[in-house]
Amino acid sequence: MEAAAASVQAHAVRARGLTPAWAGAAALFLVASLVVGVIAGPVDLGVEGVLRSLGARLRLPGVESPLSPVEESILWDLRVPRVVLAALVGGTLALAGATYQGVFRNPLADPYLLGVAAGAGLGATLAIAYLPEGLRGQQALPPAAFAGGSVAVVLAYAVGRAAGRERDAATLVLAGVTVAAFFTALQTFVQQQNADTLQQVVSWILGGLPSSGWSDVVLVAPYIGAAWLVILALRRVPDVLSLGDEEATSLGVDVGRVRVVLVVAATVGTAAAVAVIGLIGFVGIIVPHAVRLLTGANYRGLLPLSVLAGAGFLVLADVIARTVLAPAELPIGIVTAFFGAPFFALVLRTSRVGSR
């Protein structure tokens, strides 16, 4: 009977997918966010100016850009790469969060579950505290943060393996919590020994999109692209895992191997995103939850929709961060936390009402 029930559930999982209506709505939201992100700023370029500049770049016949050379540089060397980077990072964090929630069957799981945030924070802190002053800038921080995040996850997997259950979901989570606590303690120690760098460390931790042109986009695109390809190719698997490990195994899924593959892919994408933008919280939780509330819990639709919604969300959050206190910029982590806290209150209230 249990096998028959699992078969029926699996059939239902396969029957549902990404509907054209929701796919179109998410794509429209992303496009609108990108347009707002490109246009918004202290220098008014105008919608017509941006469109004509794009047409000139595409060499459309009879189209010339009305923008000055300085405005062209602002548009194509600063705003467009910043918006593209925000979309890549937002989509990655949302996709990684949804993947972790499916793999670990925990709706509160986020991309930093296995210690990526703590490892990246330690790597960035070490770079800021001990590298020569000329190397503490944007060129050194991403590699240091990426290395720290990667080492943290490798250690979490090693701890789980030492327990003999490295592919068990609960063991991996506990190992991640252990490694995160240890790395956080090391980071705090380094900060106390180098109090003069505290402000720079805190600024990085709060997050912010660099205005360094296309270099950061080129740096993270291969890692993020690989993570997206792997996770979206396996987007049916989290639905099967939601039936339970035994049921998934009976349906022919190598649960341990697939879980590790998905976790590694999500972690690589998260580490790359964190390396260039800092520790942006809540995106990996509130975006998948919002998509789930609107479209349901089917991961075949949830994962691609999370990419689109997460990309648009972080682009709009960056617009708020760089305009609300213009010409100064607000750390983007503060903006995402501002929206994340009320959203959690709403989710908790909905869950409480639904449990009665």
Coordinates of N, CA, C and O in Angstrom, one line a residue, residues 157-287:
Y157 N 31.3 18.9 4.9 CA 31.1 17.5 4.3 C 32.1 16.6 5.0 O 31.7 15.4 5.3
A158 N 33.3 17.0 5.3 CA 34.3 16.1 6.0 C 33.8 15.7 7.4 O 34.0 14.6 7.8
V159 N 33.2 16.7 8.1 CA 32.7 16.4 9.4 C 31.5 15.3 9.3 O 31.5 14.4 10.1
G160 N 30.7 15.5 8.3 CA 29.6 14.6 8.1 C 30.1 13.2 7.7 O 29.6 12.1 8.2
R161 N 31.2 13.2 6.9 CA 31.8 11.9 6.5 C 32.5 11.2 7.7 O 32.4 10.0 7.8
A162 N 33.1 12.0 8.6 CA 33.7 11.4 9.8 C 32.6 10.7 10.6 O 32.9 9.7 11.3
A163 N 31.4 11.2 10.6 CA 30.3 10.6 11.3 C 29.8 9.3 10.6 O 28.9 8.6 11.1
G164 N 30.3 9.1 9.4 CA 29.8 8.0 8.6 C 28.5 8.2 7.9 O 28.0 7.2 7.3
R165 N 28.0 9.4 7.9 CA 26.7 9.7 7.2 C 26.8 11.0 6.5 O 25.9 11.9 6.6
E166 N 27.8 11.2 5.6 CA 28.0 12.4 4.9 C 26.9 12.7 3.9 O 26.7 13.9 3.5
R167 N 26.1 11.7 3.6 CA 25.0 12.0 2.6 C 23.6 12.1 3.3 O 22.6 12.2 2.6
D168 N 23.6 12.0 4.6 CA 22.4 12.2 5.3 C 22.1 13.6 5.5 O 22.9 14.4 5.9
A169 N 20.8 14.1 5.3 CA 20.5 15.5 5.3 C 20.7 16.1 6.7 O 21.3 17.1 6.9
A170 N 20.2 15.4 7.7 CA 20.3 16.0 9.1 C 21.8 16.1 9.5 O 22.2 17.1 10.1
T171 N 22.6 15.1 9.1 CA 24.0 15.1 9.5 C 24.7 16.3 8.8 O 25.5 17.0 9.4
L172 N 24.4 16.5 7.6 CA 25.1 17.6 6.8 C 24.7 19.0 7.5 O 25.5 19.9 7.6
V173 N 23.4 19.1 7.9 CA 23.0 20.4 8.5 C 23.7 20.6 9.8 O 24.2 21.7 10.1
L174 N 23.8 19.6 10.6 CA 24.5 19.7 11.9 C 26.0 20.0 11.7 O 26.5 20.8 12.4
A175 N 26.6 19.4 10.7 CA 28.0 19.6 10.4 C 28.2 21.1 10.0 O 29.1 21.7 10.3
G176 N 27.2 21.6 9.1 CA 27.3 23.0 8.7 C 27.2 23.9 9.8 O 27.9 24.9 9.9
V177 N 26.3 23.7 10.8 CA 26.1 24.5 11.9 C 27.4 24.5 12.8 O 27.9 25.6 13.2
T178 N 28.0 23.4 12.9 CA 29.3 23.3 13.7 C 30.4 24.1 13.0 O 31.1 24.9 13.7
V179 N 30.6 23.9 11.7 CA 31.6 24.6 11.0 C 31.4 26.1 11.0 O 32.3 26.9 11.2
A180 N 30.1 26.5 10.8 CA 29.8 27.9 10.8 C 30.1 28.6 12.2 O 30.6 29.7 12.3
A181 N 29.8 27.9 13.3 CA 30.1 28.4 14.6 C 31.6 28.6 14.8 O 32.1 29.6 15.3
F182 N 32.4 27.6 14.3 CA 33.8 27.7 14.5 C 34.4 28.8 13.7 O 35.3 29.6 14.1
F183 N 34.0 28.9 12.4 CA 34.5 30.0 11.5 C 34.1 31.4 12.1 O 34.8 32.3 11.9
T184 N 32.9 31.5 12.6 CA 32.4 32.8 13.2 C 33.3 33.2 14.3 O 33.7 34.3 14.5
A185 N 33.7 32.2 15.2 CA 34.5 32.4 16.3 C 35.9 32.9 15.8 O 36.5 33.9 16.4
L186 N 36.5 32.3 14.8 CA 37.7 32.7 14.2 C 37.6 34.1 13.7 O 38.5 34.9 13.9
Q187 N 36.6 34.4 13.0 CA 36.4 35.8 12.4 C 36.3 36.8 13.5 O 36.9 37.9 13.4
T188 N 35.6 36.5 14.6 CA 35.5 37.4 15.7 C 36.9 37.7 16.3 O 37.2 38.8 16.7
F189 N 37.7 36.6 16.5 CA 39.0 36.7 17.0 C 39.9 37.6 16.2 O 40.6 38.5 16.7
V190 N 39.8 37.4 14.9 CA 40.6 38.2 14.0 C 40.2 39.7 14.0 O 41.0 40.6 14.0
Q191 N 38.9 39.9 14.1 CA 38.4 41.3 14.2 C 38.9 42.0 15.5 O 39.2 43.2 15.5
Q192 N 38.9 41.3 16.6 CA 39.3 41.8 17.8 C 40.8 42.2 17.8 O 41.2 43.1 18.4
Q193 N 41.6 41.4 17.1 CA 43.0 41.6 17.0 C 43.3 42.7 16.0 O 44.4 43.3 16.0
N194 N 42.4 43.1 15.1 CA 42.6 44.1 14.1 C 41.4 45.1 14.1 O 40.6 45.1 13.1
A195 N 41.2 45.8 15.2 CA 40.1 46.6 15.4 C 40.0 47.7 14.3 O 38.9 48.3 14.0
D196 N 41.2 48.1 13.8 CA 41.2 49.2 12.8 C 40.5 48.8 11.5 O 40.1 49.7 10.7
T197 N 40.3 47.5 11.2 CA 39.7 47.1 10.0 C 38.2 46.8 10.2 O 37.6 46.3 9.3
L198 N 37.7 47.0 11.4 CA 36.3 46.6 11.8 C 35.3 47.2 10.8 O 34.4 46.5 10.4
Q199 N 35.4 48.5 10.6 CA 34.5 49.2 9.8 C 34.4 48.6 8.4 O 33.3 48.4 7.8
Q200 N 35.6 48.3 7.8 CA 35.6 47.8 6.4 C 35.0 46.4 6.4 O 34.3 46.0 5.4
V201 N 35.3 45.6 7.4 CA 34.7 44.2 7.5 C 33.2 44.3 7.6 O 32.4 43.6 6.9
V202 N 32.7 45.2 8.5 CA 31.2 45.3 8.7 C 30.6 45.8 7.4 O 29.5 45.3 7.0
S203 N 31.2 46.7 6.7 CA 30.7 47.2 5.4 C 30.6 46.1 4.4 O 29.6 46.0 3.7
W204 N 31.6 45.2 4.4 CA 31.5 44.1 3.4 C 30.4 43.1 3.8 O 29.6 42.6 3.0
I205 N 30.3 42.8 5.1 CA 29.3 41.9 5.6 C 27.9 42.3 5.3 O 27.0 41.5 4.9
L206 N 27.6 43.7 5.4 CA 26.3 44.2 5.1 C 25.9 44.1 3.6 O 24.8 44.2 3.3
G207 N 26.9 44.0 2.8 CA 26.7 43.7 1.4 C 26.6 45.0 0.6 O 26.1 46.1 1.0
G208 N 26.9 44.9 -0.7 CA 26.8 46.0 -1.6 C 27.3 45.6 -3.0 O 28.2 44.8 -3.1
L209 N 26.7 46.2 -4.0 CA 27.1 45.9 -5.4 C 28.2 46.8 -5.8 O 28.1 48.0 -5.7
P210 N 29.3 46.2 -6.2 CA 30.5 47.1 -6.6 C 30.2 47.7 -8.0 O 29.5 47.2 -8.8
S211 N 30.7 48.9 -8.1 CA 30.6 49.6 -9.4 C 31.9 49.5 -10.2 O 32.6 50.5 -10.5
S212 N 32.3 48.3 -10.4 CA 33.6 48.0 -11.0 C 33.5 47.5 -12.4 O 34.5 46.9 -13.0
G213 N 32.4 47.8 -13.1 CA 32.2 47.4 -14.5 C 31.9 45.9 -14.6 O 31.3 45.3 -13.8
W214 N 32.4 45.4 -15.8 CA 32.1 44.0 -16.1 C 33.0 43.0 -15.5 O 32.8 41.8 -15.7
S215 N 34.1 43.4 -14.8 CA 35.0 42.4 -14.3 C 34.4 41.4 -13.3 O 34.7 40.2 -13.4
D216 N 33.5 41.9 -12.4 CA 32.9 41.0 -11.5 C 31.9 40.1 -12.2 O 31.7 38.9 -11.8
V217 N 31.2 40.6 -13.2 CA 30.3 39.7 -13.9 C 31.0 38.6 -14.6 O 30.6 37.4 -14.5
V218 N 32.1 38.9 -15.2 CA 32.9 37.9 -15.9 C 33.5 36.9 -14.9 O 33.6 35.7 -15.1
L219 N 33.8 37.4 -13.7 CA 34.4 36.6 -12.7 C 33.5 35.5 -12.2 O 33.8 34.3 -12.0
V220 N 32.2 35.9 -11.9 CA 31.3 34.9 -11.3 C 30.4 34.2 -12.3 O 29.8 33.2 -11.9
A221 N 30.3 34.7 -13.5 CA 29.4 34.1 -14.5 C 29.6 32.6 -14.7 O 28.6 31.8 -14.8
P222 N 30.9 32.1 -14.9 CA 31.0 30.7 -15.1 C 30.5 29.8 -13.9 O 29.9 28.8 -14.2
Y223 N 30.8 30.2 -12.7 CA 30.4 29.4 -11.5 C 28.8 29.5 -11.4 O 28.2 28.4 -11.1
I224 N 28.3 30.7 -11.6 CA 26.8 30.8 -11.5 C 26.1 30.0 -12.6 O 25.1 29.3 -12.4
G225 N 26.7 30.2 -13.8 CA 26.1 29.4 -14.9 C 26.1 27.9 -14.7 O 25.1 27.2 -15.0
A226 N 27.2 27.4 -14.2 CA 27.3 26.0 -14.0 C 26.3 25.5 -12.9 O 25.7 24.5 -13.0
A227 N 26.2 26.3 -11.9 CA 25.2 26.0 -10.8 C 23.8 26.0 -11.3 O 23.0 25.1 -11.0
W228 N 23.4 27.0 -12.1 CA 22.1 27.0 -12.7 C 21.8 25.8 -13.5 O 20.7 25.2 -13.4
L229 N 22.8 25.5 -14.4 CA 22.6 24.3 -15.3 C 22.3 23.0 -14.6 O 21.4 22.3 -14.9
V230 N 23.1 22.8 -13.5 CA 23.0 21.5 -12.8 C 21.7 21.5 -12.0 O 21.0 20.5 -12.1
I231 N 21.4 22.5 -11.3 CA 20.2 22.5 -10.5 C 18.9 22.4 -11.3 O 18.0 21.7 -11.1
L232 N 18.9 23.2 -12.4 CA 17.7 23.2 -13.2 C 17.5 21.9 -14.0 O 16.4 21.5 -14.3
A233 N 18.7 21.3 -14.3 CA 18.6 20.0 -15.0 C 18.0 18.9 -14.1 O 17.4 18.0 -14.5
L234 N 18.2 19.1 -12.8 CA 17.7 18.1 -11.8 C 16.5 18.7 -11.0 O 16.2 18.2 -9.9
R235 N 15.8 19.6 -11.6 CA 14.7 20.3 -10.9 C 13.5 19.3 -10.5 O 12.7 19.7 -9.6
R236 N 13.4 18.2 -11.1 CA 12.4 17.2 -10.7 C 12.8 16.5 -9.4 O 11.9 16.0 -8.7
V237 N 14.1 16.4 -9.1 CA 14.5 15.6 -8.0 C 14.0 16.0 -6.7 O 13.5 15.2 -5.8
P238 N 14.0 17.3 -6.3 CA 13.5 17.7 -5.0 C 12.1 17.3 -4.8 O 11.7 17.0 -3.6
D239 N 11.2 17.3 -5.8 CA 9.9 16.8 -5.6 C 9.8 15.3 -5.2 O 9.0 14.9 -4.4
V240 N 10.7 14.6 -5.8 CA 10.8 13.1 -5.4 C 11.3 13.0 -4.0 O 10.9 12.2 -3.2
L241 N 12.3 13.8 -3.7 CA 12.9 13.7 -2.3 C 11.9 14.1 -1.3 O 12.0 13.7 -0.1
S242 N 10.9 15.0 -1.7 CA 9.9 15.4 -0.7 C 9.0 14.2 -0.2 O 8.3 14.3 0.8
L243 N 9.0 13.1 -1.0 CA 8.3 11.9 -0.6 C 9.0 11.1 0.5 O 8.4 10.2 1.1
G244 N 10.3 11.5 0.8 CA 11.0 10.7 1.8 C 12.1 9.9 1.1 O 12.0 9.5 0.0
D245 N 13.2 9.7 1.9 CA 14.4 9.0 1.3 C 14.0 7.6 0.8 O 14.4 7.1 -0.3
E246 N 13.3 6.9 1.6 CA 12.9 5.5 1.3 C 12.1 5.4 0.0 O 12.3 4.6 -0.9
E247 N 11.1 6.3 0.0 CA 10.2 6.3 -1.2 C 11.0 6.7 -2.5 O 10.8 6.1 -3.6
A248 N 11.9 7.7 -2.3 CA 12.7 8.2 -3.5 C 13.6 7.1 -3.9 O 13.7 6.9 -5.2
T249 N 14.2 6.3 -3.0 CA 15.0 5.2 -3.4 C 14.3 4.1 -4.1 O 14.7 3.6 -5.1
S250 N 13.0 3.9 -3.7 CA 12.2 2.9 -4.3 C 11.8 3.3 -5.7 O 11.5 2.4 -6.6
L251 N 11.9 4.6 -6.0 CA 11.5 5.1 -7.4 C 12.8 5.2 -8.2 O 12.7 5.7 -9.4
G252 N 13.9 4.7 -7.7 CA 15.1 4.6 -8.6 C 16.1 5.8 -8.4 O 17.0 5.9 -9.2
V253 N 15.9 6.6 -7.4 CA 16.7 7.8 -7.2 C 17.9 7.4 -6.2 O 17.6 6.9 -5.1
D254 N 19.1 7.7 -6.6 CA 20.2 7.6 -5.7 C 20.3 8.8 -4.8 O 20.9 9.8 -5.1
V255 N 19.6 8.7 -3.7 CA 19.3 9.9 -2.9 C 20.6 10.5 -2.4 O 20.7 11.7 -2.5
G256 N 21.5 9.7 -1.9 CA 22.7 10.3 -1.4 C 23.5 11.0 -2.4 O 24.0 12.2 -2.2
R257 N 23.7 10.4 -3.6 CA 24.5 11.0 -4.6 C 23.8 12.3 -5.2 O 24.5 13.3 -5.3
V258 N 22.5 12.2 -5.4 CA 21.8 13.4 -6.0 C 21.8 14.5 -5.0 O 22.0 15.7 -5.3
R259 N 21.7 14.2 -3.7 CA 21.7 15.3 -2.7 C 23.0 16.0 -2.7 O 23.0 17.2 -2.6
V260 N 24.1 15.2 -2.7 CA 25.4 15.9 -2.7 C 25.6 16.7 -4.0 O 26.1 17.8 -3.9
V261 N 25.2 16.2 -5.1 CA 25.3 17.0 -6.4 C 24.6 18.3 -6.3 O 25.1 19.4 -6.6
L262 N 23.3 18.3 -5.8 CA 22.5 19.5 -5.7 C 23.1 20.5 -4.7 O 23.2 21.7 -4.9
V263 N 23.6 19.9 -3.5 CA 24.2 20.8 -2.5 C 25.5 21.4 -3.0 O 25.7 22.6 -2.8
V264 N 26.3 20.7 -3.7 CA 27.6 21.2 -4.3 C 27.2 22.3 -5.3 O 27.9 23.4 -5.3
A265 N 26.3 22.1 -6.2 CA 26.0 23.1 -7.2 C 25.4 24.4 -6.5 O 25.8 25.5 -6.9
A266 N 24.5 24.2 -5.6 CA 24.0 25.4 -4.9 C 25.0 26.1 -4.1 O 25.1 27.4 -4.0
T267 N 26.0 25.4 -3.5 CA 27.0 26.0 -2.7 C 28.0 26.7 -3.6 O 28.5 27.8 -3.2
V268 N 28.4 26.2 -4.7 CA 29.3 26.9 -5.6 C 28.7 28.2 -6.1 O 29.4 29.2 -6.1
G269 N 27.4 28.1 -6.5 CA 26.8 29.4 -6.9 C 26.7 30.4 -5.8 O 27.0 31.6 -6.0
T270 N 26.4 29.9 -4.6 CA 26.3 30.9 -3.5 C 27.6 31.5 -3.1 O 27.7 32.7 -2.9
A271 N 28.7 30.6 -3.1 CA 30.0 31.1 -2.8 C 30.5 32.2 -3.8 O 31.1 33.2 -3.4
A272 N 30.2 32.0 -5.1 CA 30.5 32.9 -6.1 C 29.8 34.2 -5.9 O 30.3 35.3 -6.0
A273 N 28.5 34.1 -5.6 CA 27.7 35.3 -5.4 C 28.1 36.1 -4.2 O 28.3 37.3 -4.2
V274 N 28.4 35.4 -3.1 CA 28.8 36.1 -1.8 C 30.1 36.7 -2.0 O 30.4 37.8 -1.5
A275 N 31.0 36.1 -2.8 CA 32.4 36.6 -3.0 C 32.4 38.0 -3.6 O 33.3 38.8 -3.2
V276 N 31.4 38.4 -4.4 CA 31.5 39.7 -5.0 C 30.5 40.7 -4.4 O 30.7 41.9 -4.6
I277 N 29.5 40.3 -3.6 CA 28.5 41.2 -3.1 C 28.4 41.2 -1.6 O 27.7 42.1 -1.1
G278 N 29.0 40.3 -0.9 CA 28.9 40.3 0.5 C 27.8 39.4 1.0 O 27.2 38.6 0.2
L279 N 27.5 39.4 2.3 CA 26.5 38.5 2.8 C 25.1 39.1 2.8 O 24.7 39.8 3.7
I280 N 24.4 38.9 1.7 CA 23.1 39.4 1.5 C 22.1 38.4 2.1 O 22.0 37.3 1.6
G281 N 21.4 38.8 3.1 CA 20.4 37.9 3.7 C 19.0 37.9 3.2 O 18.7 38.8 2.4
F282 N 18.3 36.9 3.5 CA 16.8 36.8 3.3 C 16.4 36.5 1.8 O 15.3 36.0 1.6
V283 N 17.2 36.8 0.8 CA 16.8 36.5 -0.5 C 16.5 35.1 -0.8 O 15.6 34.7 -1.4
G284 N 17.4 34.2 -0.2 CA 17.2 32.8 -0.4 C 16.1 32.2 0.3 O 15.7 31.0 0.1
I285 N 15.5 33.0 1.2 CA 14.3 32.5 2.0 C 13.0 33.1 1.5 O 12.0 32.4 1.2
I286 N 13.0 34.4 1.4 CA 11.7 35.1 1.2 C 11.3 34.9 -0.3 O 10.1 34.8 -0.6
V287 N 12.2 34.9 -1.2 CA 11.8 34.7 -2.6 C 11.2 33.3 -2.9 O 10.1 33.2 -3.5

